[in-house]
Amino acid sequence: MLSNLKKMSIRYPIYALLAIVTVLFVFLAYYNWILAIVGIPIVMFLFYSVLVIEFNNKRETEKYISTLSYRLKKVGEEALLEMPIGIILINEENTIEWANPFMASCFHEDTLVGRSLYEVAEPLIALVKQEVEDETVTLYERKFRVVQKPEERLLYLFDVTERVQIEQLYENERTVISIIFLDNYDELTQAMDDQRRSSLNSLVTSQLDKWAKDNGVFMKRISSDRFIGVLNEDILQQLEKDKFSILDQIREVTAKQHVPLTLSIGVGCGAPSLPELGTLAQSSLDLALGRGGDQVAIKLSNGKAKFYGGKTNPMEKRTRVRARVISHALKDIVLDSDKVIIMGHRYPDMDAIGSAIGISEVANMNDKESYIVVNFEELDTGVKRLMNELKKEPSLYSRFISPEDAHELITDETLLVIVDTHKPSMVIDEKLVRAIDKIVVIDHHRRGEEFINRALLVYMEPYASSTAELVTELIEYQEKGSKIDALEATCLLAGIIVDTKSFTLRTGSRTFDAASYLRSNGADTVLVQRFLKEDLSTYIKRAQLIESVYFYRDGIAIATGQPDEVNEQVLIAQAADTLLTMDGVGASFVVSKRAENTVSISARSLGDVNVQIIMESLHGGGHLTNAATQIEDSTVDEAVILLQKAIDDYLGGYTE
């Protein structure tokens, strides 16, 4: 090709030379015609030579172009027919009009022409209908990258099986760091002699070593109650399929020794560097411990988390030393503020209102004005009765304000105390959380992934029966001589009684200590019963809710309210409690309309089913045996579908 271009490039100088010779010949003929006659043959020869050269060049150029066109055509045909790229041309009915041989060989067919795409490659139908231009699909156990040209109804398929396998291998080999913690090791071994402690260590270590060896995990003990494990993503997936059975193994073998020892495991994965993995692992462990222990928390680099285990109620292991320290820290923060605003969760119950009143009294003990935020449109019957009783004490009732009024009171030195929840999405007014810098969180629920991270002080004890119990202990450690009046003590006691179902669930020795303190300050149990009384119509409504019950899974009962009937939260919770007393019911769920655009779900369990995890997947929370959620912009039927899916996800492994 280069030589032809060179020949073409010298053609034009020759023409110029002939033109010059012709002009010179004319001048010569004018001055000397004899020489001109002699020069005629020479000029004719030159012209002839140029014509011959031009003809040869033209013939060679035409031959070259013809040869190049043939070669290009041949290459194009070979590319369509022989290159390892699939090409499919379809019509409007998704019938294959043409496909190259490579595509037919991939589908193990002699020819694809005339066949329907539904028949030979159904996964491609969705891409064609949605006009997806680039997507990877699985066809006949191989991975293909599909590039679509919708206007031409043309599909290019690139076999990327090997690339996907390499990517998967890379993902499977990525490093994962885990921290294994013996939840209550220090408490259990304090009173043990050296021989028994050594025996327990050997038992636990042997179980963990066997588990690590069987699963390919490198594990090293780094302290008396802590191990570190190094594994990869592939091993982690196998452990997730097994739902981390090591939790059950340790619990069972130690129970035979009459030692209720449990494990918590924090796992960090998905991060590119080892320091990040270590940070994620520690954060995951903190999350698992904040939820009560005896479980695995897997925190991903994108902030999401997975949970496994959590089958037992958390053992009480908080100390009065911690309560005293938190009480003094709260006092310092209150003294450093100009006023205190207290807020619980939406549709507050007795525990939220009672604990809010308790914190308000802590502020008053330290000579700070305090306000309790409530939405007066979101109060159930029991809380309304309590509020009516508070009206008899104007100085106390005047502390209750609306969210709008709270915004007008905010200054740079205002303190916000969140009680009975730690999730910003569940508070009465989330804007207050964003508007106030100084925040304290006091809660007794197991910690979820959603959390108020800017808090100056966090007092979360999932071992406590109620937030009212925690607040009561904080009041005890305020200034000596400080006392609460009888009505405030009654409100706090009402919160404890409601959350413990009259001291029958999640009740520890500290619960009775708190109740004893409140009784000594004049708490009226008869008045509490008046708050909790129900009328005949409420009893009938609860019976109607229970009447709709059916078993979704073995031992899992679901009851639903009428689509347009609004029921109070207390009624829904009581129906769930009643269902749990029925024979054959291990877990109960009651779904009912709570407000115009809100559906409420109350969940109860005897312990075999962790209803907290199920409710958390629906943006709720609670405890292993007692949890709830509220779903906005949903009907009862839609909420039931979401609940059933959450139950199915839980039984197959939970992802938050």
JSON list of C-alpha atoms in Angstrom, two decimals, residues 327-462:
[
{"chain": "A", "resi": 327, "resn": "SER", "atom": "CA", "xyz": [-25.60, 9.11, 87.37]},
{"chain": "A", "resi": 328, "resn": "HIS", "atom": "CA", "xyz": [-22.73, 11.45, 88.25]},
{"chain": "A", "resi": 329, "resn": "ALA", "atom": "CA", "xyz": [-21.81, 11.91, 84.57]},
{"chain": "A", "resi": 330, "resn": "LEU", "atom": "CA", "xyz": [-25.43, 12.79, 83.77]},
{"chain": "A", "resi": 331, "resn": "LYS", "atom": "CA", "xyz": [-25.45, 15.30, 86.63]},
{"chain": "A", "resi": 332, "resn": "ASP", "atom": "CA", "xyz": [-22.35, 17.03, 85.24]},
{"chain": "A", "resi": 333, "resn": "ILE", "atom": "CA", "xyz": [-23.87, 17.26, 81.76]},
{"chain": "A", "resi": 334, "resn": "VAL", "atom": "CA", "xyz": [-27.13, 18.62, 83.17]},
{"chain": "A", "resi": 335, "resn": "LEU", "atom": "CA", "xyz": [-25.28, 21.25, 85.21]},
{"chain": "A", "resi": 336, "resn": "ASP", "atom": "CA", "xyz": [-23.41, 22.30, 82.06]},
{"chain": "A", "resi": 337, "resn": "SER", "atom": "CA", "xyz": [-26.71, 22.92, 80.21]},
{"chain": "A", "resi": 338, "resn": "ASP", "atom": "CA", "xyz": [-29.23, 25.74, 80.40]},
{"chain": "A", "resi": 339, "resn": "LYS", "atom": "CA", "xyz": [-32.25, 23.46, 80.10]},
{"chain": "A", "resi": 340, "resn": "VAL", "atom": "CA", "xyz": [-33.12, 19.79, 79.51]},
{"chain": "A", "resi": 341, "resn": "ILE", "atom": "CA", "xyz": [-35.53, 18.51, 76.85]},
{"chain": "A", "resi": 342, "resn": "ILE", "atom": "CA", "xyz": [-36.61, 14.87, 77.22]},
{"chain": "A", "resi": 343, "resn": "MET", "atom": "CA", "xyz": [-38.09, 12.82, 74.38]},
{"chain": "A", "resi": 344, "resn": "GLY", "atom": "CA", "xyz": [-39.13, 9.18, 73.98]},
{"chain": "A", "resi": 345, "resn": "HIS", "atom": "CA", "xyz": [-40.34, 7.16, 71.01]},
{"chain": "A", "resi": 346, "resn": "ARG", "atom": "CA", "xyz": [-43.47, 7.71, 68.96]},
{"chain": "A", "resi": 347, "resn": "TYR", "atom": "CA", "xyz": [-46.71, 6.39, 70.47]},
{"chain": "A", "resi": 348, "resn": "PRO", "atom": "CA", "xyz": [-45.06, 6.40, 73.92]},
{"chain": "A", "resi": 349, "resn": "ASP", "atom": "CA", "xyz": [-45.91, 3.70, 76.44]},
{"chain": "A", "resi": 350, "resn": "MET", "atom": "CA", "xyz": [-45.80, 3.83, 80.23]},
{"chain": "A", "resi": 351, "resn": "ASP", "atom": "CA", "xyz": [-42.05, 3.11, 80.24]},
{"chain": "A", "resi": 352, "resn": "ALA", "atom": "CA", "xyz": [-41.25, 6.02, 77.90]},
{"chain": "A", "resi": 353, "resn": "ILE", "atom": "CA", "xyz": [-43.45, 8.48, 79.81]},
{"chain": "A", "resi": 354, "resn": "GLY", "atom": "CA", "xyz": [-42.36, 7.24, 83.24]},
{"chain": "A", "resi": 355, "resn": "SER", "atom": "CA", "xyz": [-38.63, 7.37, 82.44]},
{"chain": "A", "resi": 356, "resn": "ALA", "atom": "CA", "xyz": [-39.05, 10.83, 80.88]},
{"chain": "A", "resi": 357, "resn": "ILE", "atom": "CA", "xyz": [-40.66, 12.06, 84.09]},
{"chain": "A", "resi": 358, "resn": "GLY", "atom": "CA", "xyz": [-37.77, 10.52, 86.05]},
{"chain": "A", "resi": 359, "resn": "ILE", "atom": "CA", "xyz": [-35.15, 12.36, 83.96]},
{"chain": "A", "resi": 360, "resn": "SER", "atom": "CA", "xyz": [-37.16, 15.55, 84.35]},
{"chain": "A", "resi": 361, "resn": "GLU", "atom": "CA", "xyz": [-36.90, 15.10, 88.12]},
{"chain": "A", "resi": 362, "resn": "VAL", "atom": "CA", "xyz": [-33.11, 14.59, 87.81]},
{"chain": "A", "resi": 363, "resn": "ALA", "atom": "CA", "xyz": [-32.94, 17.98, 86.06]},
{"chain": "A", "resi": 364, "resn": "ASN", "atom": "CA", "xyz": [-35.04, 19.60, 88.78]},
{"chain": "A", "resi": 365, "resn": "MET", "atom": "CA", "xyz": [-32.81, 18.10, 91.46]},
{"chain": "A", "resi": 366, "resn": "ASN", "atom": "CA", "xyz": [-29.96, 19.99, 89.81]},
{"chain": "A", "resi": 367, "resn": "ASP", "atom": "CA", "xyz": [-31.96, 23.25, 89.54]},
{"chain": "A", "resi": 368, "resn": "LYS", "atom": "CA", "xyz": [-32.43, 23.06, 85.77]},
{"chain": "A", "resi": 369, "resn": "GLU", "atom": "CA", "xyz": [-35.71, 23.58, 83.97]},
{"chain": "A", "resi": 370, "resn": "SER", "atom": "CA", "xyz": [-36.90, 20.58, 81.98]},
{"chain": "A", "resi": 371, "resn": "TYR", "atom": "CA", "xyz": [-39.50, 19.81, 79.34]},
{"chain": "A", "resi": 372, "resn": "ILE", "atom": "CA", "xyz": [-40.95, 16.53, 78.08]},
{"chain": "A", "resi": 373, "resn": "VAL", "atom": "CA", "xyz": [-41.82, 16.34, 74.37]},
{"chain": "A", "resi": 374, "resn": "VAL", "atom": "CA", "xyz": [-45.03, 14.46, 73.54]},
{"chain": "A", "resi": 375, "resn": "ASN", "atom": "CA", "xyz": [-47.37, 14.33, 70.59]},
{"chain": "A", "resi": 376, "resn": "PHE", "atom": "CA", "xyz": [-50.77, 14.57, 72.25]},
{"chain": "A", "resi": 377, "resn": "GLU", "atom": "CA", "xyz": [-52.35, 12.95, 69.17]},
{"chain": "A", "resi": 378, "resn": "GLU", "atom": "CA", "xyz": [-50.32, 9.76, 69.64]},
{"chain": "A", "resi": 379, "resn": "LEU", "atom": "CA", "xyz": [-51.31, 8.65, 73.16]},
{"chain": "A", "resi": 380, "resn": "ASP", "atom": "CA", "xyz": [-53.07, 5.37, 73.95]},
{"chain": "A", "resi": 381, "resn": "THR", "atom": "CA", "xyz": [-55.78, 4.96, 76.58]},
{"chain": "A", "resi": 382, "resn": "GLY", "atom": "CA", "xyz": [-53.48, 3.99, 79.44]},
{"chain": "A", "resi": 383, "resn": "VAL", "atom": "CA", "xyz": [-51.13, 6.92, 78.85]},
{"chain": "A", "resi": 384, "resn": "LYS", "atom": "CA", "xyz": [-54.09, 9.27, 78.53]},
{"chain": "A", "resi": 385, "resn": "ARG", "atom": "CA", "xyz": [-55.29, 8.12, 81.96]},
{"chain": "A", "resi": 386, "resn": "LEU", "atom": "CA", "xyz": [-51.81, 8.82, 83.32]},
{"chain": "A", "resi": 387, "resn": "MET", "atom": "CA", "xyz": [-51.80, 12.29, 81.71]},
{"chain": "A", "resi": 388, "resn": "ASN", "atom": "CA", "xyz": [-55.20, 13.04, 83.23]},
{"chain": "A", "resi": 389, "resn": "GLU", "atom": "CA", "xyz": [-53.78, 12.13, 86.64]},
{"chain": "A", "resi": 390, "resn": "LEU", "atom": "CA", "xyz": [-50.79, 14.41, 85.99]},
{"chain": "A", "resi": 391, "resn": "LYS", "atom": "CA", "xyz": [-53.14, 17.33, 85.38]},
{"chain": "A", "resi": 392, "resn": "LYS", "atom": "CA", "xyz": [-53.84, 17.25, 89.12]},
{"chain": "A", "resi": 393, "resn": "GLU", "atom": "CA", "xyz": [-50.20, 18.34, 89.56]},
{"chain": "A", "resi": 394, "resn": "PRO", "atom": "CA", "xyz": [-49.94, 21.51, 87.41]},
{"chain": "A", "resi": 395, "resn": "SER", "atom": "CA", "xyz": [-46.23, 21.95, 88.12]},
{"chain": "A", "resi": 396, "resn": "LEU", "atom": "CA", "xyz": [-45.58, 18.49, 86.68]},
{"chain": "A", "resi": 397, "resn": "TYR", "atom": "CA", "xyz": [-48.09, 18.57, 83.83]},
{"chain": "A", "resi": 398, "resn": "SER", "atom": "CA", "xyz": [-46.79, 21.94, 82.63]},
{"chain": "A", "resi": 399, "resn": "ARG", "atom": "CA", "xyz": [-43.48, 20.28, 81.70]},
{"chain": "A", "resi": 400, "resn": "PHE", "atom": "CA", "xyz": [-45.15, 18.46, 78.78]},
{"chain": "A", "resi": 401, "resn": "ILE", "atom": "CA", "xyz": [-44.81, 20.38, 75.52]},
{"chain": "A", "resi": 402, "resn": "SER", "atom": "CA", "xyz": [-45.34, 19.73, 71.80]},
{"chain": "A", "resi": 403, "resn": "PRO", "atom": "CA", "xyz": [-42.43, 19.25, 69.34]},
{"chain": "A", "resi": 404, "resn": "GLU", "atom": "CA", "xyz": [-43.16, 22.70, 67.86]},
{"chain": "A", "resi": 405, "resn": "ASP", "atom": "CA", "xyz": [-42.80, 24.36, 71.26]},
{"chain": "A", "resi": 406, "resn": "ALA", "atom": "CA", "xyz": [-39.56, 22.45, 71.88]},
{"chain": "A", "resi": 407, "resn": "HIS", "atom": "CA", "xyz": [-37.95, 23.92, 68.77]},
{"chain": "A", "resi": 408, "resn": "GLU", "atom": "CA", "xyz": [-38.60, 27.43, 70.07]},
{"chain": "A", "resi": 409, "resn": "LEU", "atom": "CA", "xyz": [-36.77, 26.65, 73.33]},
{"chain": "A", "resi": 410, "resn": "ILE", "atom": "CA", "xyz": [-33.55, 25.34, 71.79]},
{"chain": "A", "resi": 411, "resn": "THR", "atom": "CA", "xyz": [-30.26, 27.14, 72.44]},
{"chain": "A", "resi": 412, "resn": "ASP", "atom": "CA", "xyz": [-26.64, 26.15, 71.94]},
{"chain": "A", "resi": 413, "resn": "GLU", "atom": "CA", "xyz": [-26.52, 24.94, 75.56]},
{"chain": "A", "resi": 414, "resn": "THR", "atom": "CA", "xyz": [-29.72, 22.86, 75.51]},
{"chain": "A", "resi": 415, "resn": "LEU", "atom": "CA", "xyz": [-29.45, 19.17, 76.46]},
{"chain": "A", "resi": 416, "resn": "LEU", "atom": "CA", "xyz": [-31.62, 16.54, 74.76]},
{"chain": "A", "resi": 417, "resn": "VAL", "atom": "CA", "xyz": [-32.17, 13.25, 76.61]},
{"chain": "A", "resi": 418, "resn": "ILE", "atom": "CA", "xyz": [-33.58, 10.36, 74.53]},
{"chain": "A", "resi": 419, "resn": "VAL", "atom": "CA", "xyz": [-35.30, 7.66, 76.61]},
{"chain": "A", "resi": 420, "resn": "ASP", "atom": "CA", "xyz": [-36.58, 4.16, 75.78]},
{"chain": "A", "resi": 421, "resn": "THR", "atom": "CA", "xyz": [-35.14, 4.18, 72.25]},
{"chain": "A", "resi": 422, "resn": "HIS", "atom": "CA", "xyz": [-31.82, 4.73, 70.52]},
{"chain": "A", "resi": 423, "resn": "LYS", "atom": "CA", "xyz": [-33.01, 4.96, 66.92]},
{"chain": "A", "resi": 424, "resn": "PRO", "atom": "CA", "xyz": [-33.41, 8.46, 65.48]},
{"chain": "A", "resi": 425, "resn": "SER", "atom": "CA", "xyz": [-36.17, 7.26, 63.16]},
{"chain": "A", "resi": 426, "resn": "MET", "atom": "CA", "xyz": [-38.31, 6.18, 66.12]},
{"chain": "A", "resi": 427, "resn": "VAL", "atom": "CA", "xyz": [-38.23, 9.35, 68.24]},
{"chain": "A", "resi": 428, "resn": "ILE", "atom": "CA", "xyz": [-41.21, 11.68, 68.40]},
{"chain": "A", "resi": 429, "resn": "ASP", "atom": "CA", "xyz": [-39.44, 14.42, 66.40]},
{"chain": "A", "resi": 430, "resn": "GLU", "atom": "CA", "xyz": [-36.27, 13.51, 64.51]},
{"chain": "A", "resi": 431, "resn": "LYS", "atom": "CA", "xyz": [-35.63, 17.18, 63.71]},
{"chain": "A", "resi": 432, "resn": "LEU", "atom": "CA", "xyz": [-34.85, 17.79, 67.39]},
{"chain": "A", "resi": 433, "resn": "VAL", "atom": "CA", "xyz": [-32.07, 15.19, 67.22]},
{"chain": "A", "resi": 434, "resn": "ARG", "atom": "CA", "xyz": [-30.49, 17.04, 64.32]},
{"chain": "A", "resi": 435, "resn": "ALA", "atom": "CA", "xyz": [-31.00, 20.48, 65.86]},
{"chain": "A", "resi": 436, "resn": "ILE", "atom": "CA", "xyz": [-29.42, 19.81, 69.28]},
{"chain": "A", "resi": 437, "resn": "ASP", "atom": "CA", "xyz": [-25.72, 19.05, 69.69]},
{"chain": "A", "resi": 438, "resn": "LYS", "atom": "CA", "xyz": [-25.74, 17.83, 73.32]},
{"chain": "A", "resi": 439, "resn": "ILE", "atom": "CA", "xyz": [-27.51, 14.46, 73.46]},
{"chain": "A", "resi": 440, "resn": "VAL", "atom": "CA", "xyz": [-27.79, 11.69, 76.08]},
{"chain": "A", "resi": 441, "resn": "VAL", "atom": "CA", "xyz": [-29.31, 8.28, 75.29]},
{"chain": "A", "resi": 442, "resn": "ILE", "atom": "CA", "xyz": [-30.82, 6.05, 77.99]},
{"chain": "A", "resi": 443, "resn": "ASP", "atom": "CA", "xyz": [-32.36, 2.79, 76.79]},
{"chain": "A", "resi": 444, "resn": "HIS", "atom": "CA", "xyz": [-32.85, -0.85, 77.73]},
{"chain": "A", "resi": 445, "resn": "HIS", "atom": "CA", "xyz": [-33.37, -2.30, 74.25]},
{"chain": "A", "resi": 446, "resn": "ARG", "atom": "CA", "xyz": [-30.78, -4.33, 72.41]},
{"chain": "A", "resi": 447, "resn": "ARG", "atom": "CA", "xyz": [-28.75, -2.07, 70.20]},
{"chain": "A", "resi": 448, "resn": "GLY", "atom": "CA", "xyz": [-29.61, -1.97, 66.52]},
{"chain": "A", "resi": 449, "resn": "GLU", "atom": "CA", "xyz": [-27.53, -0.83, 63.57]},
{"chain": "A", "resi": 450, "resn": "GLU", "atom": "CA", "xyz": [-29.38, 2.49, 63.46]},
{"chain": "A", "resi": 451, "resn": "PHE", "atom": "CA", "xyz": [-28.06, 4.57, 66.31]},
{"chain": "A", "resi": 452, "resn": "ILE", "atom": "CA", "xyz": [-27.68, 8.17, 67.52]},
{"chain": "A", "resi": 453, "resn": "ASN", "atom": "CA", "xyz": [-23.92, 8.38, 67.12]},
{"chain": "A", "resi": 454, "resn": "ARG", "atom": "CA", "xyz": [-23.44, 11.97, 68.35]},
{"chain": "A", "resi": 455, "resn": "ALA", "atom": "CA", "xyz": [-24.45, 11.27, 71.96]},
{"chain": "A", "resi": 456, "resn": "LEU", "atom": "CA", "xyz": [-22.26, 12.64, 74.74]},
{"chain": "A", "resi": 457, "resn": "LEU", "atom": "CA", "xyz": [-23.40, 9.87, 77.09]},
{"chain": "A", "resi": 458, "resn": "VAL", "atom": "CA", "xyz": [-24.95, 6.51, 76.27]},
{"chain": "A", "resi": 459, "resn": "TYR", "atom": "CA", "xyz": [-26.47, 4.33, 78.98]},
{"chain": "A", "resi": 460, "resn": "MET", "atom": "CA", "xyz": [-27.79, 1.21, 77.26]},
{"chain": "A", "resi": 461, "resn": "GLU", "atom": "CA", "xyz": [-28.39, -1.88, 79.35]},
{"chain": "A", "resi": 462, "resn": "PRO", "atom": "CA", "xyz": [-30.29, -4.68, 77.58]}
]
